[in-house]
Short mmCIF file of C-alpha atoms in Angstrom, two decimals:
data_model
loop_
_atom_site.label_atom_id
_atom_site.label_comp_id
_atom_site.label_asym_id
_atom_site.label_seq_id
_atom_site.Cartn_x
_atom_site.Cartn_y
_atom_site.Cartn_z
CA UNK H 1 -17.01 -147.49 -36.13
CA UNK H 2 -19.14 -150.65 -35.29
CA UNK H 3 -20.32 -151.81 -32.06
CA UNK H 4 -21.75 -155.57 -32.12
CA UNK H 5 -24.57 -156.55 -30.25
CA UNK H 6 -27.12 -159.41 -29.56
CA UNK H 7 -29.96 -160.35 -31.52
CA UNK H 8 -32.79 -163.05 -31.17
CA UNK H 9 -35.22 -163.86 -34.32
CA UNK H 10 -35.88 -159.73 -34.94
CA UNK H 11 -32.47 -158.02 -36.18
CA UNK H 12 -33.89 -154.69 -35.05
CA UNK H 13 -34.18 -156.01 -31.21
CA UNK H 14 -30.67 -155.98 -29.22
CA UNK H 15 -31.87 -156.84 -25.90
CA UNK H 16 -27.87 -157.28 -24.00
CA UNK H 17 -28.26 -155.19 -21.28
CA UNK H 18 -24.45 -154.51 -21.84
CA UNK H 19 -24.88 -153.56 -25.54
CA UNK H 20 -27.50 -150.95 -23.90
CA UNK H 21 -24.84 -149.59 -21.81
CA UNK H 22 -22.27 -148.85 -25.09
CA UNK H 23 -24.88 -147.59 -26.81
CA UNK H 24 -25.80 -145.12 -25.07
CA UNK H 25 -22.09 -144.31 -24.22
CA UNK H 26 -21.64 -143.54 -27.72
CA UNK H 27 -24.99 -141.61 -28.32
CA UNK H 28 -23.29 -139.47 -24.97
CA UNK H 29 -20.27 -138.81 -26.66
CA UNK H 30 -21.95 -137.95 -30.02
CA UNK H 31 -20.91 -140.89 -32.51
CA UNK H 32 -22.18 -142.70 -34.71
CA UNK H 33 -21.55 -146.22 -34.88
CA UNK H 34 -23.06 -148.78 -37.23
CA UNK H 35 -25.03 -151.57 -35.33
CA UNK H 36 -24.09 -155.15 -36.51
CA UNK H 37 -26.89 -158.03 -35.14
CA UNK H 38 -25.19 -162.01 -33.96
CA UNK H 39 -26.78 -164.40 -32.74
CA UNK H 40 -25.49 -166.13 -29.21
CA UNK H 41 -23.28 -168.64 -32.13
CA UNK H 42 -22.18 -165.65 -34.29
CA UNK H 43 -20.31 -164.51 -31.93
CA UNK H 44 -16.75 -166.28 -31.35
CA UNK H 45 -17.26 -166.63 -35.02
CA UNK H 46 -16.16 -162.94 -35.06
CA UNK H 47 -12.54 -162.52 -37.20
CA UNK H 48 -10.24 -160.84 -34.71
CA UNK H 49 -12.37 -160.08 -32.02
CA UNK H 50 -11.86 -162.91 -30.02
CA UNK H 51 -14.94 -162.28 -27.83
CA UNK H 52 -17.64 -164.78 -27.01
CA UNK H 53 -19.84 -162.10 -24.89
CA UNK H 54 -21.25 -158.42 -27.27
CA UNK H 55 -20.95 -155.54 -27.07
CA UNK H 56 -17.87 -155.43 -29.12
CA UNK H 57 -16.79 -152.31 -30.69
CA UNK H 58 -14.66 -152.08 -33.75
CA UNK H 59 -12.63 -148.86 -34.35
CA UNK H 60 -9.46 -148.23 -36.41
CA UNK H 61 -9.39 -152.29 -37.50
CA UNK H 62 -9.29 -152.63 -34.18
CA UNK H 63 -11.81 -154.88 -31.34
CA UNK H 64 -12.59 -153.29 -27.97
CA UNK H 65 -14.35 -155.90 -26.54
CA UNK H 66 -16.70 -155.88 -22.71
CA UNK H 67 -18.70 -152.50 -21.72
CA UNK H 68 -16.86 -151.28 -18.76
CA UNK H 69 -13.43 -151.15 -21.46
CA UNK H 70 -15.13 -149.66 -24.25
CA UNK H 71 -16.61 -147.00 -21.58
CA UNK H 72 -12.81 -146.66 -20.30
CA UNK H 73 -12.19 -146.47 -24.19
CA UNK H 74 -14.80 -143.92 -25.09
CA UNK H 75 -13.59 -141.72 -21.99
CA UNK H 76 -9.89 -141.30 -23.04
CA UNK H 77 -10.11 -140.81 -26.88
CA UNK H 78 -13.21 -138.77 -26.96
CA UNK H 79 -12.27 -136.72 -23.28
CA UNK H 80 -13.45 -133.53 -25.50
CA UNK H 81 -16.81 -134.38 -25.79
CA UNK H 82 -19.27 -134.82 -22.46
CA UNK H 83 -17.59 -137.08 -19.84
CA UNK H 84 -19.34 -140.21 -19.40
CA UNK H 85 -18.11 -140.25 -15.40
CA UNK H 86 -18.17 -136.59 -14.47
CA UNK H 87 -14.85 -136.87 -12.99
CA UNK H 88 -12.72 -139.48 -10.96
CA UNK H 89 -14.71 -139.64 -8.20
CA UNK H 90 -17.57 -140.41 -10.58
CA UNK H 91 -15.90 -143.44 -12.16
CA UNK H 92 -15.38 -144.60 -9.34
CA UNK H 93 -18.83 -144.28 -9.00
CA UNK H 94 -19.61 -146.28 -11.69
CA UNK H 95 -17.17 -149.18 -11.13
CA UNK H 96 -18.90 -149.80 -7.64
CA UNK H 97 -22.46 -149.33 -9.56
CA UNK H 98 -21.27 -151.53 -11.63
CA UNK H 99 -20.81 -154.52 -9.33
CA UNK H 100 -23.62 -153.33 -7.23
CA UNK H 101 -25.97 -153.68 -9.95
CA UNK H 102 -24.92 -156.77 -11.36
CA UNK H 103 -25.18 -158.18 -7.84
CA UNK H 104 -28.49 -157.04 -6.71
CA UNK H 105 -30.63 -156.56 -9.95
CA UNK H 106 -28.74 -158.40 -12.56
CA UNK H 107 -28.83 -161.65 -10.68
CA UNK H 108 -32.88 -161.33 -10.15
CA UNK H 109 -33.70 -160.19 -13.35
CA UNK H 110 -32.12 -163.24 -14.93
CA UNK H 111 -33.94 -165.36 -13.34
CA UNK H 112 -36.78 -163.40 -13.74
CA UNK H 113 -36.19 -163.25 -17.52
CA UNK H 114 -34.26 -166.17 -18.66
CA UNK H 115 -36.68 -168.06 -20.28
CA UNK H 116 -38.38 -165.09 -22.25
CA UNK H 117 -34.81 -165.00 -23.03
CA UNK H 118 -35.00 -168.08 -24.39
CA UNK H 119 -37.86 -167.35 -26.14
CA UNK H 120 -36.79 -164.88 -27.80
CA UNK H 121 -33.55 -166.22 -29.28
CA UNK H 122 -33.01 -167.50 -33.22
CA UNK H 123 -33.66 -171.43 -32.88
CA UNK H 124 -29.44 -172.15 -33.74
CA UNK H 125 -28.99 -170.25 -30.49
CA UNK H 126 -31.72 -172.09 -28.32
CA UNK H 127 -29.48 -175.51 -27.30
CA UNK H 128 -26.60 -173.72 -26.74
CA UNK H 129 -28.11 -171.08 -24.23
CA UNK H 130 -30.75 -173.79 -22.41
CA UNK H 131 -27.38 -175.84 -21.72
CA UNK H 132 -25.14 -173.20 -20.28
CA UNK H 133 -27.52 -171.23 -18.24
CA UNK H 134 -29.53 -174.69 -16.85
CA UNK H 135 -26.41 -175.59 -15.84
CA UNK H 136 -25.80 -171.73 -14.23
CA UNK H 137 -29.00 -171.62 -12.74
CA UNK H 138 -28.98 -175.01 -11.57
CA UNK H 139 -32.57 -176.26 -12.88
CA UNK H 140 -35.00 -176.02 -16.13
CA UNK H 141 -35.91 -173.01 -17.40
CA UNK H 142 -39.03 -173.75 -17.07
CA UNK H 143 -38.39 -174.36 -13.69
CA UNK H 144 -37.15 -170.50 -13.16
CA UNK H 145 -40.39 -170.02 -14.85
CA UNK H 146 -42.48 -171.08 -12.71
CA UNK H 147 -41.08 -169.05 -10.51
CA UNK H 148 -41.06 -165.38 -12.75
CA UNK H 149 -43.40 -163.21 -9.95
CA UNK H 150 -40.87 -164.53 -7.14
CA UNK H 151 -37.80 -163.47 -8.72
CA UNK H 152 -39.37 -160.25 -9.67
CA UNK H 153 -40.22 -159.58 -6.19
CA UNK H 154 -36.86 -160.49 -5.19
CA UNK H 155 -35.69 -157.63 -7.66
CA UNK H 156 -37.93 -155.16 -7.02
CA UNK H 157 -37.33 -155.44 -3.33
CA UNK H 158 -33.63 -153.87 -4.38
CA UNK H 159 -34.84 -150.99 -5.77
CA UNK H 160 -35.37 -149.31 -3.17
CA UNK H 161 -31.97 -147.70 -2.37
CA UNK H 162 -32.33 -147.17 -6.59
CA UNK H 163 -35.96 -144.73 -6.05
CA UNK H 164 -34.66 -143.08 -2.84
CA UNK H 165 -31.76 -141.80 -4.55
CA UNK H 166 -33.99 -140.48 -7.80
CA UNK H 167 -36.06 -138.64 -4.66
CA UNK H 168 -33.26 -135.84 -4.52
CA UNK H 169 -31.50 -136.30 -8.01
CA UNK H 170 -33.28 -136.31 -11.24
CA UNK H 171 -31.13 -139.19 -12.47
CA UNK H 172 -28.55 -141.75 -10.86
CA UNK H 173 -25.48 -139.74 -11.78
CA UNK H 174 -26.55 -136.08 -10.63
CA UNK H 175 -28.03 -133.57 -12.48
CA UNK H 176 -27.50 -135.15 -16.18
CA UNK H 177 -27.83 -138.77 -17.10
CA UNK H 178 -23.80 -140.42 -17.38
CA UNK H 179 -22.76 -143.57 -17.51
CA UNK H 180 -24.32 -144.72 -14.27
CA UNK H 181 -27.92 -144.15 -15.79
CA UNK H 182 -26.94 -146.53 -18.97
CA UNK H 183 -25.61 -148.99 -17.07
CA UNK H 184 -29.07 -148.88 -15.04
CA UNK H 185 -31.13 -148.36 -18.46
CA UNK H 186 -29.88 -151.60 -19.73
CA UNK H 187 -31.34 -153.46 -17.43
CA UNK H 188 -34.93 -151.82 -18.56
CA UNK H 189 -34.26 -152.38 -21.79
CA UNK H 190 -32.65 -156.00 -21.40
CA UNK H 191 -36.22 -156.54 -19.79
CA UNK H 192 -38.46 -155.04 -22.52
CA UNK H 193 -36.37 -156.67 -25.27
CA UNK H 194 -37.77 -159.55 -24.20
CA UNK H 195 -40.67 -159.85 -21.83
CA UNK H 196 -43.86 -157.85 -21.35
CA UNK H 197 -43.61 -158.27 -18.21
CA UNK H 198 -43.58 -154.69 -16.03
CA UNK H 199 -40.24 -154.73 -13.67
CA UNK H 200 -41.32 -151.34 -12.11
CA UNK H 201 -43.98 -150.16 -10.72
CA UNK H 202 -46.06 -146.60 -11.38
CA UNK H 203 -45.28 -144.35 -8.03
CA UNK H 204 -41.71 -145.93 -8.28
CA UNK H 205 -39.26 -142.78 -9.09
CA UNK H 206 -37.75 -145.52 -11.61
CA UNK H 207 -40.31 -145.38 -14.03
CA UNK H 208 -40.69 -141.99 -13.75
CA UNK H 209 -37.10 -142.03 -14.45
CA UNK H 210 -37.03 -144.27 -17.11
CA UNK H 211 -38.96 -142.48 -19.28
CA UNK H 212 -36.75 -139.30 -19.10
CA UNK H 213 -34.07 -142.24 -20.45
CA UNK H 214 -36.28 -143.02 -23.24
CA UNK H 215 -36.21 -139.41 -25.13
CA UNK H 216 -32.71 -139.00 -24.83
CA UNK H 217 -30.76 -138.84 -27.86
CA UNK H 218 -33.66 -138.79 -29.99
CA UNK H 219 -35.43 -141.79 -28.11
CA UNK H 220 -32.87 -143.76 -28.97
CA UNK H 221 -33.78 -146.27 -26.54
CA UNK H 222 -37.25 -146.45 -27.98
CA UNK H 223 -36.06 -148.55 -31.05
CA UNK H 224 -37.04 -151.39 -28.57
CA UNK H 225 -40.70 -151.75 -28.48
CA UNK H 226 -43.18 -152.21 -25.90
CA UNK H 227 -45.17 -155.98 -25.69
CA UNK H 228 -48.71 -155.96 -25.41
CA UNK P 1 -16.80 -126.59 16.93
CA UNK P 2 -18.45 -129.04 18.35
CA UNK P 3 -19.34 -132.54 17.58
CA UNK P 4 -22.41 -134.04 19.84
CA UNK P 5 -21.53 -137.73 19.93
CA UNK P 6 -22.83 -141.23 21.31
CA UNK P 7 -21.89 -143.06 23.80
CA UNK P 8 -22.52 -145.98 26.50
CA UNK P 9 -20.49 -146.69 29.56
CA UNK P 10 -17.39 -145.55 28.04
CA UNK P 11 -17.14 -142.18 27.35
CA UNK P 12 -14.17 -142.40 24.91
CA UNK P 13 -15.90 -145.04 23.25
CA UNK P 14 -18.27 -143.10 20.16
CA UNK P 15 -19.92 -145.90 18.66
CA UNK P 16 -22.33 -144.39 16.29
CA UNK P 17 -21.92 -145.55 12.44
CA UNK P 18 -23.49 -141.88 11.47
CA UNK P 19 -21.16 -140.28 13.76
CA UNK P 20 -18.38 -141.24 12.80
CA UNK P 21 -19.06 -140.30 8.95
CA UNK P 22 -18.96 -136.82 10.41
CA UNK P 23 -15.91 -137.05 12.34
CA UNK P 24 -13.93 -138.90 9.54
CA UNK P 25 -15.40 -135.51 6.79
CA UNK P 26 -14.31 -132.79 9.51
CA UNK P 27 -10.41 -134.55 9.88
CA UNK P 28 -10.46 -134.31 6.29
CA UNK P 29 -11.13 -130.99 6.28
CA UNK P 30 -8.27 -130.58 8.38
CA UNK P 31 -10.96 -129.05 10.85
CA UNK P 32 -10.80 -128.98 14.71
CA UNK P 33 -13.17 -130.17 17.02
CA UNK P 34 -14.47 -130.64 20.03
CA UNK P 35 -16.41 -133.93 20.93
CA UNK P 36 -19.38 -133.81 23.71
CA UNK P 37 -20.21 -136.95 24.45
CA UNK P 38 -24.36 -137.84 24.86
CA UNK P 39 -26.04 -141.34 26.13
CA UNK P 40 -29.04 -141.70 23.93
CA UNK P 41 -31.81 -139.76 26.47
CA UNK P 42 -28.75 -136.77 27.19
CA UNK P 43 -29.73 -136.39 23.30
CA UNK P 44 -33.32 -134.81 23.35
CA UNK P 45 -32.15 -132.22 26.73
CA UNK P 46 -29.74 -130.56 24.28
CA UNK P 47 -31.22 -127.04 24.32
CA UNK P 48 -31.76 -125.71 20.82
CA UNK P 49 -30.67 -128.90 19.19
CA UNK P 50 -34.11 -130.24 18.35
CA UNK P 51 -32.62 -133.18 17.67
CA UNK P 52 -33.15 -136.97 18.93
CA UNK P 53 -30.30 -138.34 17.38
CA UNK P 54 -26.60 -137.51 16.53
CA UNK P 55 -24.06 -136.36 14.82
CA UNK P 56 -24.87 -133.05 16.14
CA UNK P 57 -22.29 -130.19 14.74
CA UNK P 58 -22.15 -126.75 16.79
CA UNK P 59 -20.85 -124.20 14.68
CA UNK P 60 -21.53 -120.28 15.84
CA UNK P 61 -23.87 -120.86 17.75
CA UNK P 62 -25.81 -123.06 15.16
CA UNK P 63 -27.21 -126.11 14.97
CA UNK P 64 -26.72 -128.75 12.29
CA UNK P 65 -28.21 -132.17 12.39
CA UNK P 66 -28.53 -135.07 10.49
CA UNK P 67 -24.83 -136.67 8.75
CA UNK P 68 -25.49 -135.48 5.29
CA UNK P 69 -26.41 -132.10 6.48
CA UNK P 70 -23.50 -132.03 8.33
CA UNK P 71 -21.37 -133.13 4.72
CA UNK P 72 -23.00 -130.58 2.86
CA UNK P 73 -22.59 -127.29 4.91
CA UNK P 74 -19.02 -128.87 5.57
CA UNK P 75 -18.01 -129.40 1.16
CA UNK P 76 -19.44 -125.60 0.96
CA UNK P 77 -18.80 -123.92 3.69
CA UNK P 78 -14.95 -125.27 3.62
CA UNK P 79 -15.03 -125.44 -0.16
CA UNK P 80 -11.60 -124.28 -0.19
CA UNK P 81 -10.07 -127.45 1.88
CA UNK P 82 -10.36 -130.96 -0.07
CA UNK P 83 -13.41 -132.60 -1.39
CA UNK P 84 -15.68 -134.32 0.44
CA UNK P 85 -17.19 -135.74 -2.69
CA UNK P 86 -14.84 -134.90 -5.84
CA UNK P 87 -17.82 -132.52 -8.16
CA UNK P 88 -21.29 -132.89 -8.66
CA UNK P 89 -20.74 -137.15 -10.03
CA UNK P 90 -19.45 -137.68 -6.30
CA UNK P 91 -21.46 -135.58 -4.49
CA UNK P 92 -24.22 -138.65 -6.84
CA UNK P 93 -22.72 -141.69 -5.91
CA UNK P 94 -22.37 -140.74 -1.94
CA UNK P 95 -25.93 -139.74 -2.30
CA UNK P 96 -26.57 -143.29 -3.57
CA UNK P 97 -24.25 -144.60 -1.53
CA UNK P 98 -25.61 -143.85 1.60
CA UNK P 99 -29.21 -145.01 0.38
CA UNK P 100 -27.42 -148.57 -0.74
CA UNK P 101 -25.04 -149.39 2.26
CA UNK P 102 -27.98 -148.19 4.27
CA UNK P 103 -30.72 -150.56 2.44
CA UNK P 104 -27.95 -153.91 2.07
CA UNK P 105 -25.53 -153.02 4.77
CA UNK P 106 -26.73 -151.70 8.00
CA UNK P 107 -30.12 -153.02 8.15
CA UNK P 108 -28.44 -156.94 8.44
CA UNK P 109 -25.67 -155.63 11.05
CA UNK P 110 -28.08 -153.57 13.61
CA UNK P 111 -29.83 -157.29 13.72
CA UNK P 112 -25.86 -158.73 14.24
CA UNK P 113 -25.05 -156.00 16.79
CA UNK P 114 -27.77 -154.88 18.70
CA UNK P 115 -27.81 -157.39 21.72
CA UNK P 116 -24.07 -155.62 21.94
CA UNK P 117 -25.11 -152.25 21.59
CA UNK P 118 -28.02 -152.65 25.16
CA UNK P 119 -24.78 -154.47 26.76
CA UNK P 120 -22.69 -150.99 25.79
CA UNK P 121 -25.55 -148.86 26.85
CA UNK P 122 -25.60 -146.82 30.37
CA UNK P 123 -28.27 -148.36 32.41
CA UNK P 124 -30.32 -145.20 32.05
CA UNK P 125 -30.64 -145.88 27.93
CA UNK P 126 -31.09 -149.44 28.49
CA UNK P 127 -35.23 -149.57 29.13
CA UNK P 128 -35.63 -146.54 25.66
CA UNK P 129 -33.63 -148.82 23.64
CA UNK P 130 -35.04 -152.55 24.53
CA UNK P 131 -38.68 -150.94 24.05
CA UNK P 132 -37.86 -149.05 20.81
CA UNK P 133 -35.43 -152.07 19.14
CA UNK P 134 -37.58 -154.85 20.18
CA UNK P 135 -40.48 -152.87 18.53
CA UNK P 136 -38.53 -152.06 15.68
CA UNK P 137 -37.02 -156.22 15.30
CA UNK P 138 -40.28 -157.34 15.41
CA UNK P 139 -38.19 -159.65 18.43
CA UNK P 140 -35.90 -159.47 22.03
CA UNK P 141 -32.78 -158.73 21.91
CA UNK P 142 -32.17 -161.96 23.25
CA UNK P 143 -33.63 -163.50 20.44
CA UNK P 144 -31.80 -161.10 17.37
CA UNK P 145 -29.24 -162.04 19.53
CA UNK P 146 -29.49 -166.01 19.23
CA UNK P 147 -29.97 -165.18 15.48
CA UNK P 148 -26.12 -163.05 15.69
CA UNK P 149 -24.48 -165.51 13.45
CA UNK P 150 -26.74 -166.08 10.44
CA UNK P 151 -27.21 -162.32 10.53
CA UNK P 152 -23.27 -161.28 10.33
CA UNK P 153 -23.91 -163.64 7.27
CA UNK P 154 -26.41 -162.24 5.56
CA UNK P 155 -24.08 -158.79 5.93
CA UNK P 156 -21.15 -160.54 4.79
CA UNK P 157 -23.16 -161.63 1.66
CA UNK P 158 -23.93 -158.49 0.57
CA UNK P 159 -20.35 -157.39 0.34
CA UNK P 160 -19.75 -159.01 -3.30
CA UNK P 161 -19.79 -155.43 -4.80
CA UNK P 162 -17.86 -153.54 -1.75
CA UNK P 163 -14.95 -155.96 -2.78
CA UNK P 164 -14.80 -156.01 -5.74
CA UNK P 165 -14.63 -152.38 -6.29
CA UNK P 166 -11.62 -152.66 -4.03
CA UNK P 167 -9.98 -155.12 -6.44
CA UNK P 168 -9.52 -151.97 -9.12
CA UNK P 169 -9.52 -149.29 -6.63
CA UNK P 170 -7.59 -148.14 -4.10
CA UNK P 171 -10.54 -146.63 -1.70
CA UNK P 172 -14.58 -146.84 -2.49
CA UNK P 173 -13.82 -142.99 -3.38
CA UNK P 174 -11.78 -144.00 -5.58
CA UNK P 175 -7.69 -143.23 -5.77
CA UNK P 176 -8.06 -140.95 -2.20
CA UNK P 177 -10.45 -141.66 0.40
CA UNK P 178 -13.87 -139.35 0.53
CA UNK P 179 -16.85 -139.24 2.05
CA UNK P 180 -17.72 -142.64 0.49
CA UNK P 181 -15.52 -144.55 2.41
CA UNK P 182 -16.10 -142.53 5.67
CA UNK P 183 -20.17 -143.97 4.90
CA UNK P 184 -18.45 -147.16 4.62
CA UNK P 185 -15.51 -146.81 8.00
CA UNK P 186 -18.72 -145.87 9.60
CA UNK P 187 -20.22 -149.57 9.93
CA UNK P 188 -17.12 -150.42 10.58
CA UNK P 189 -16.49 -148.07 13.69
CA UNK P 190 -19.78 -148.98 14.90
CA UNK P 191 -18.93 -152.76 14.76
CA UNK P 192 -15.75 -152.55 16.52
CA UNK P 193 -17.05 -150.09 19.29
CA UNK P 194 -20.00 -152.23 20.83
CA UNK P 195 -18.30 -156.18 20.26
CA UNK P 196 -15.64 -158.10 19.74
CA UNK P 197 -16.91 -159.64 16.31
CA UNK P 198 -14.66 -159.58 13.37
CA UNK P 199 -16.78 -158.41 10.42
CA UNK P 200 -15.03 -159.33 7.40
CA UNK P 201 -12.64 -162.23 6.54
CA UNK P 202 -8.95 -161.65 6.66
CA UNK P 203 -8.83 -162.26 2.73
CA UNK P 204 -11.41 -159.58 2.16
CA UNK P 205 -10.38 -156.26 0.09
CA UNK P 206 -12.41 -154.71 3.13
CA UNK P 207 -9.84 -155.99 6.00
CA UNK P 208 -7.32 -154.38 3.82
CA UNK P 209 -8.92 -151.41 3.09
CA UNK P 210 -10.15 -150.98 7.01
CA UNK P 211 -6.27 -151.35 7.82
CA UNK P 212 -5.74 -148.43 5.35
CA UNK P 213 -8.76 -146.15 7.09
CA UNK P 214 -7.63 -147.14 10.76
CA UNK P 215 -4.17 -144.90 9.62
CA UNK P 216 -5.94 -142.10 8.34
CA UNK P 217 -6.02 -138.81 9.83
CA UNK P 218 -3.01 -139.97 12.77
CA UNK P 219 -5.24 -143.16 13.31
CA UNK P 220 -7.99 -141.11 14.11
CA UNK P 221 -10.18 -144.09 13.99
CA UNK P 222 -7.88 -146.30 16.13
CA UNK P 223 -9.54 -144.36 19.61
CA UNK P 224 -11.94 -147.24 19.61
CA UNK P 225 -10.11 -150.15 20.88
CA UNK P 226 -10.16 -153.84 19.72
CA UNK P 227 -11.86 -156.08 22.22
CA UNK P 228 -10.96 -158.98 23.16
#
């Protein structure tokens, strides 16, 4: 099994939040996978996958694209392994969490990190990234960067429900970590992979939660190094 | 079993969003309950409950206050009946949904509805309500009302994740309605109970979802009448 991931200049620091969902999900299922680093411009060249984004899971000669489809595939094809969702209600939770975390967290965090992501990329990816992201932002990367702290503040203001939930349960998924936690953890790995900025406060429940997530699966997430 | 609810001038139109959670949860469990209408000022007078808010569930001579505690009580004490959560992952979902819907939906909807709520109250409740809510809002009820449509717009902008979820599943809880749906439905009953304002667009998935919720349990929710 191969998991194609997105990297910049450093091929060991795959920073895609969506790839981290798949990577943690594979570890949750106890499955070994070969990681294949790609730059943005290399993704569409991958024969057979017909995908513009990662993660892409290659399995038995076929390709599964989109992190949600990968999660469903793993849950259905490895049903003898620990469940990613914890049943139908948990699957409904993950589906909802996917949307709510995108809208309330990923969007402001993207604005916070976009310039740092740009600086992390291979030279060959930069023109594409600048053009596509500036169109999406409606402003230059440099202008977005000038508002980095304001955007971080917008992101942080949205953390209240997540911190409150973690006051009464150990993980977002309940007593044990599962797919909803991997959705959230992907955001933290994304930020850590491209930026020195600390996105949560030390007294946040999420800070404590992240430390526990970092320790899962022999410290898998710690492959991403903290920047000075 | 008695469920104490909040009413204004019309004792048949209990509009508390939190009471509706409990009311739907009781119906989900197939339990019969006597509804007891109270005004705001009558709640603290209820002997033995030691509560300032509804819902209050009286059961076997004891009182359970707080909608979440009532849900947990029903789930644990009537475990042979249909589950409110659908297991541990579903319980984690309900706990998270409770917080995220409060922060992103109830807060702006409160600002949208506050003046309509005031007008719905008994005369005896109005001074208390005005003083406590104006302190919370930092402005007069009339000033909040002037911004009703702006606040409704803030609320509506937050509906994207809920509408997206309902594109791929029939209910927020999954294939069947459960407690997460009752949390959401409480918001709609609250708005319907005090205001003629329509809080969702006809082409929203939530509009279609609400119609299904209105039909549950012999149309229980339809006790709240649509205003002209």
